[in-house]
mmCIF file of C-alpha atoms in Angstrom:
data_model
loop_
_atom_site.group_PDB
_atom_site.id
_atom_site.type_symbol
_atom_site.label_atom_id
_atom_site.label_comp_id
_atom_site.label_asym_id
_atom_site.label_seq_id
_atom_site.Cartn_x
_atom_site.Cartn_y
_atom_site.Cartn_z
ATOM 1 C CA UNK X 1 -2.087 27.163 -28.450
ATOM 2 C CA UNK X 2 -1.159 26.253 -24.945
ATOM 3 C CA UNK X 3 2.240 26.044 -23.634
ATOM 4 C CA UNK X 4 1.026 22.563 -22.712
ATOM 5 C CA UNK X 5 0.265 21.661 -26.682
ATOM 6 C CA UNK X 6 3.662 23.535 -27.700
ATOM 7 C CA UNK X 7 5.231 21.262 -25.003
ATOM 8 C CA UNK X 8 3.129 17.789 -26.513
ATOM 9 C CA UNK X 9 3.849 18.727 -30.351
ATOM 10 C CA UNK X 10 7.468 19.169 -29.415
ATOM 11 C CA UNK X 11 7.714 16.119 -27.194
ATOM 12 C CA UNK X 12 6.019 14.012 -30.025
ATOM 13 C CA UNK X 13 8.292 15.181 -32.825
ATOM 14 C CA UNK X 14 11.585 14.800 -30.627
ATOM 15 C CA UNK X 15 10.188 11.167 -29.997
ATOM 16 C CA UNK X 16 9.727 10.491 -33.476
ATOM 17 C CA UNK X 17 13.160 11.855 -34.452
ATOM 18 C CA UNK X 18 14.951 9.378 -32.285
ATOM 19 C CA UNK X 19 12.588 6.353 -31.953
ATOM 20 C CA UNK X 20 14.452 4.025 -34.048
ATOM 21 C CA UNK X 21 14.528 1.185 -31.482
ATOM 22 C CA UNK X 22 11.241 2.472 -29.703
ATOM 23 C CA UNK X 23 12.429 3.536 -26.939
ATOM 24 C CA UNK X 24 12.605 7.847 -27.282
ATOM 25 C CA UNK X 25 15.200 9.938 -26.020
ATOM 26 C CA UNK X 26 15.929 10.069 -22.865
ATOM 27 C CA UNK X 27 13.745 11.551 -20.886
ATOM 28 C CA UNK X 28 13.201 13.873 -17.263
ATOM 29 C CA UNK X 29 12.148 10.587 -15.493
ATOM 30 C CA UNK X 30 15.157 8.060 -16.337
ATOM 31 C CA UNK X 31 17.180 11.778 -14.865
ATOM 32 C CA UNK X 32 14.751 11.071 -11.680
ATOM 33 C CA UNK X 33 15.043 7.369 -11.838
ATOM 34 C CA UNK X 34 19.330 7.261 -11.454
ATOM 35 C CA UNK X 35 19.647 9.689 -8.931
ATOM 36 C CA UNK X 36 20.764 12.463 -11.158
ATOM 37 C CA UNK X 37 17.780 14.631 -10.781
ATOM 38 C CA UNK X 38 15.846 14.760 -6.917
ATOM 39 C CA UNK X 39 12.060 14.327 -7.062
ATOM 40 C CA UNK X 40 9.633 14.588 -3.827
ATOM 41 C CA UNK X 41 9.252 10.663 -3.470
ATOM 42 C CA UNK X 42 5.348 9.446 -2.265
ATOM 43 C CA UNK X 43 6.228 5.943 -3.550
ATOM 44 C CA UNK X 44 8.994 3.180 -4.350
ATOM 45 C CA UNK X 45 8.625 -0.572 -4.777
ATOM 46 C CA UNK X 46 10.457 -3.005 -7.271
ATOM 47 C CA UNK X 47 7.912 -1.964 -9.915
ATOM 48 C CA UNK X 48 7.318 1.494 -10.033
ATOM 49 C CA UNK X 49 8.547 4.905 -8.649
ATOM 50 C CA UNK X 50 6.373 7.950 -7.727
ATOM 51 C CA UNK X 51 6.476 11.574 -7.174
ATOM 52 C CA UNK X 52 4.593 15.152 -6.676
ATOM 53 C CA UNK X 53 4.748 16.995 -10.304
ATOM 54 C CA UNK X 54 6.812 20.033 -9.967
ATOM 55 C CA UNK X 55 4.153 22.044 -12.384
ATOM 56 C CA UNK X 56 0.988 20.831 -10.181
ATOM 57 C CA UNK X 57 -2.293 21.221 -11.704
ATOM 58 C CA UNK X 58 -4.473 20.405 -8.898
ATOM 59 C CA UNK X 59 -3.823 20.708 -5.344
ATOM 60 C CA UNK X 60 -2.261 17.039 -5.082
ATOM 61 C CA UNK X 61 -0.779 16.176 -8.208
ATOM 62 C CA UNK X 62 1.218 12.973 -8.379
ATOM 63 C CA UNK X 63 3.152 11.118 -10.990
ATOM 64 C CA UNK X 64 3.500 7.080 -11.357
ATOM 65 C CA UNK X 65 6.053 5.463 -13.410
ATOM 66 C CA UNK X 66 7.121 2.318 -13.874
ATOM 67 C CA UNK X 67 10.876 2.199 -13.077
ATOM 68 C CA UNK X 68 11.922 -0.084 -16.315
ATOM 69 C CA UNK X 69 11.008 1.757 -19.351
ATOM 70 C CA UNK X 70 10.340 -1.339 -21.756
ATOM 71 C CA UNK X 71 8.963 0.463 -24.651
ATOM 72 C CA UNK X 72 6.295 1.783 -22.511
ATOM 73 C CA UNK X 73 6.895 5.180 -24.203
ATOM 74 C CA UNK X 74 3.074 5.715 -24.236
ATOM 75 C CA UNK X 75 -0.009 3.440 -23.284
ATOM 76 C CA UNK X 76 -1.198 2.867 -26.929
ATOM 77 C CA UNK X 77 3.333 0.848 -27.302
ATOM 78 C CA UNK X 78 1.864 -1.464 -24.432
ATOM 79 C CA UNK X 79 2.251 -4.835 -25.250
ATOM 80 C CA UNK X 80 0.353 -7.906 -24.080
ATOM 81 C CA UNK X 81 3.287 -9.014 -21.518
ATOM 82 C CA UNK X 82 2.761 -5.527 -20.016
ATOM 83 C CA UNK X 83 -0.812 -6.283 -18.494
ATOM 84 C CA UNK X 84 0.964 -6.842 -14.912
ATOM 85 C CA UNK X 85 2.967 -3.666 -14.890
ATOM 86 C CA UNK X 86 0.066 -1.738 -16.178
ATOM 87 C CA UNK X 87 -2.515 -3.398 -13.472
ATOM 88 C CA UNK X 88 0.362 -2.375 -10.876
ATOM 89 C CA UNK X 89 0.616 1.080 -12.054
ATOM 90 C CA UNK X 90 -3.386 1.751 -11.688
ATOM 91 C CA UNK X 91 -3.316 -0.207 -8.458
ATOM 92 C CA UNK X 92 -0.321 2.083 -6.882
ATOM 93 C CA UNK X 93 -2.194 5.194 -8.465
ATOM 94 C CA UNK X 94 -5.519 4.220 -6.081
ATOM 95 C CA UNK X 95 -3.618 3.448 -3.561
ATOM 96 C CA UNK X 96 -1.698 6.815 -3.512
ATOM 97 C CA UNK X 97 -5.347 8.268 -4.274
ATOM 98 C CA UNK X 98 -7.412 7.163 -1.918
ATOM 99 C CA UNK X 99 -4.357 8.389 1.436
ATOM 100 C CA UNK X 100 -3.640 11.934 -0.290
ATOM 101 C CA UNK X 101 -7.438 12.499 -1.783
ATOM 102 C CA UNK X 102 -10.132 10.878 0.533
ATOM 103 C CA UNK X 103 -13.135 13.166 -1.211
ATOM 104 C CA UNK X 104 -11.831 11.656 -4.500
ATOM 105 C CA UNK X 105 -9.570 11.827 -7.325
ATOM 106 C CA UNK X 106 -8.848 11.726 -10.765
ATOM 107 C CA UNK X 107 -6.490 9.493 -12.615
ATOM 108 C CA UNK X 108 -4.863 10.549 -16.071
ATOM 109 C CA UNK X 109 -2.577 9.107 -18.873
ATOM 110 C CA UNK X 110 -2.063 11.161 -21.474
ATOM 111 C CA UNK X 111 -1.241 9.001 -24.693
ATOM 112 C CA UNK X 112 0.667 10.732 -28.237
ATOM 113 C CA UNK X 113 0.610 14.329 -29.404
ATOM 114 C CA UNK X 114 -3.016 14.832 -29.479
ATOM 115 C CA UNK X 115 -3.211 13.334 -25.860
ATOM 116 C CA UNK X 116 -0.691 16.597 -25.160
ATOM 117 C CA UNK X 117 1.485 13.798 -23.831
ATOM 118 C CA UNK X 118 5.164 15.546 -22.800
ATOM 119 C CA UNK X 119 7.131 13.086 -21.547
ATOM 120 C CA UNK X 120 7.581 9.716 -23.393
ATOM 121 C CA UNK X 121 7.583 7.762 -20.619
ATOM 122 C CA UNK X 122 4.582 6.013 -19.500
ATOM 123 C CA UNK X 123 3.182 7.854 -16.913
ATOM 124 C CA UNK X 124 -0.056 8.314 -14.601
ATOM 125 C CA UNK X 125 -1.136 11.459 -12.940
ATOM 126 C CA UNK X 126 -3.105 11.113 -10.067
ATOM 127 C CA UNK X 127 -4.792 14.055 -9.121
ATOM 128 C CA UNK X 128 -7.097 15.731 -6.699
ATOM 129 C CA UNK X 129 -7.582 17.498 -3.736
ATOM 130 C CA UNK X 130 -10.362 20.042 -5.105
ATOM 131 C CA UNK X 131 -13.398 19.510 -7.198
ATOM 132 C CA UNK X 132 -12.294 18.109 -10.869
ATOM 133 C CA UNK X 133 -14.183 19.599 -13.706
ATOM 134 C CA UNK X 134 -15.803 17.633 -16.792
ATOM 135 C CA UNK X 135 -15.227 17.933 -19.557
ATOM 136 C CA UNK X 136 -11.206 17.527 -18.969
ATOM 137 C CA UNK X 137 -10.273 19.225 -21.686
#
């Protein structure tokens, strides 16, 4: 197993521990979010907030998040009042894509244990700056 799928089991069961209101524990990007932690900043508006990753897997690896949690733990907790935050979050993610990756890029949200999701917080990777490989994973 991966440290990536040690990191996504663990992540899942600490979520599930403490998920009594849906919201998870705290998590790495609410630290980011308040100031407490610093993060390499590539984008900020009223919405969303984003970042490089600090464990890059491509050349340009990029994290968006929206900046209110709202039980957007993970895509599959998106409610139907979400559609506008979740349209903004794609449209920041081509935006970002299309300045830092002009030959391309590859957008990912990772989505529950088996999704090796790690942080539950609603987040998209954008990702590129060298050839992507299919299948992902």
């Amino acid at each position: 197993m991966s440290t990536e799928e040690i990191a996504a089991k663990k992540a899942a069961a600490e979520y599930i521990l403490s998920s009594e209101d849906g919201e998870g524990p705290a998590t790495v990007f609410d630290k980011i979010l308040s100031g407490e932690w610093s993060s390499d900043k590539v984008h900020e508006d009223d919405l969303c907030y984003a970042f490089r990753d600090i464990a890059p897997q491509a050349p340009t690896h990029i994290l968006v998040i929206p900046k209110k949690r709202d039980g957007l733990t993970k895509l599959s907790n998106a409610r139907e009042d979400q559609k506008g935050i979740l349209g903004h979050l794609m449209y920041v993610a081509k935006e970002i894509g299309k300045k830092e990756c002009p030959k391309g890029f590859r957008i990912i949200v990772n989505d529950g244990e088996d999704g090796a999701q790690s942080v539950y917080h609603l987040h998209v990777h954008v990702m590129g700056g060298r050839q992507m490989k299919w299948p992902p994973g």
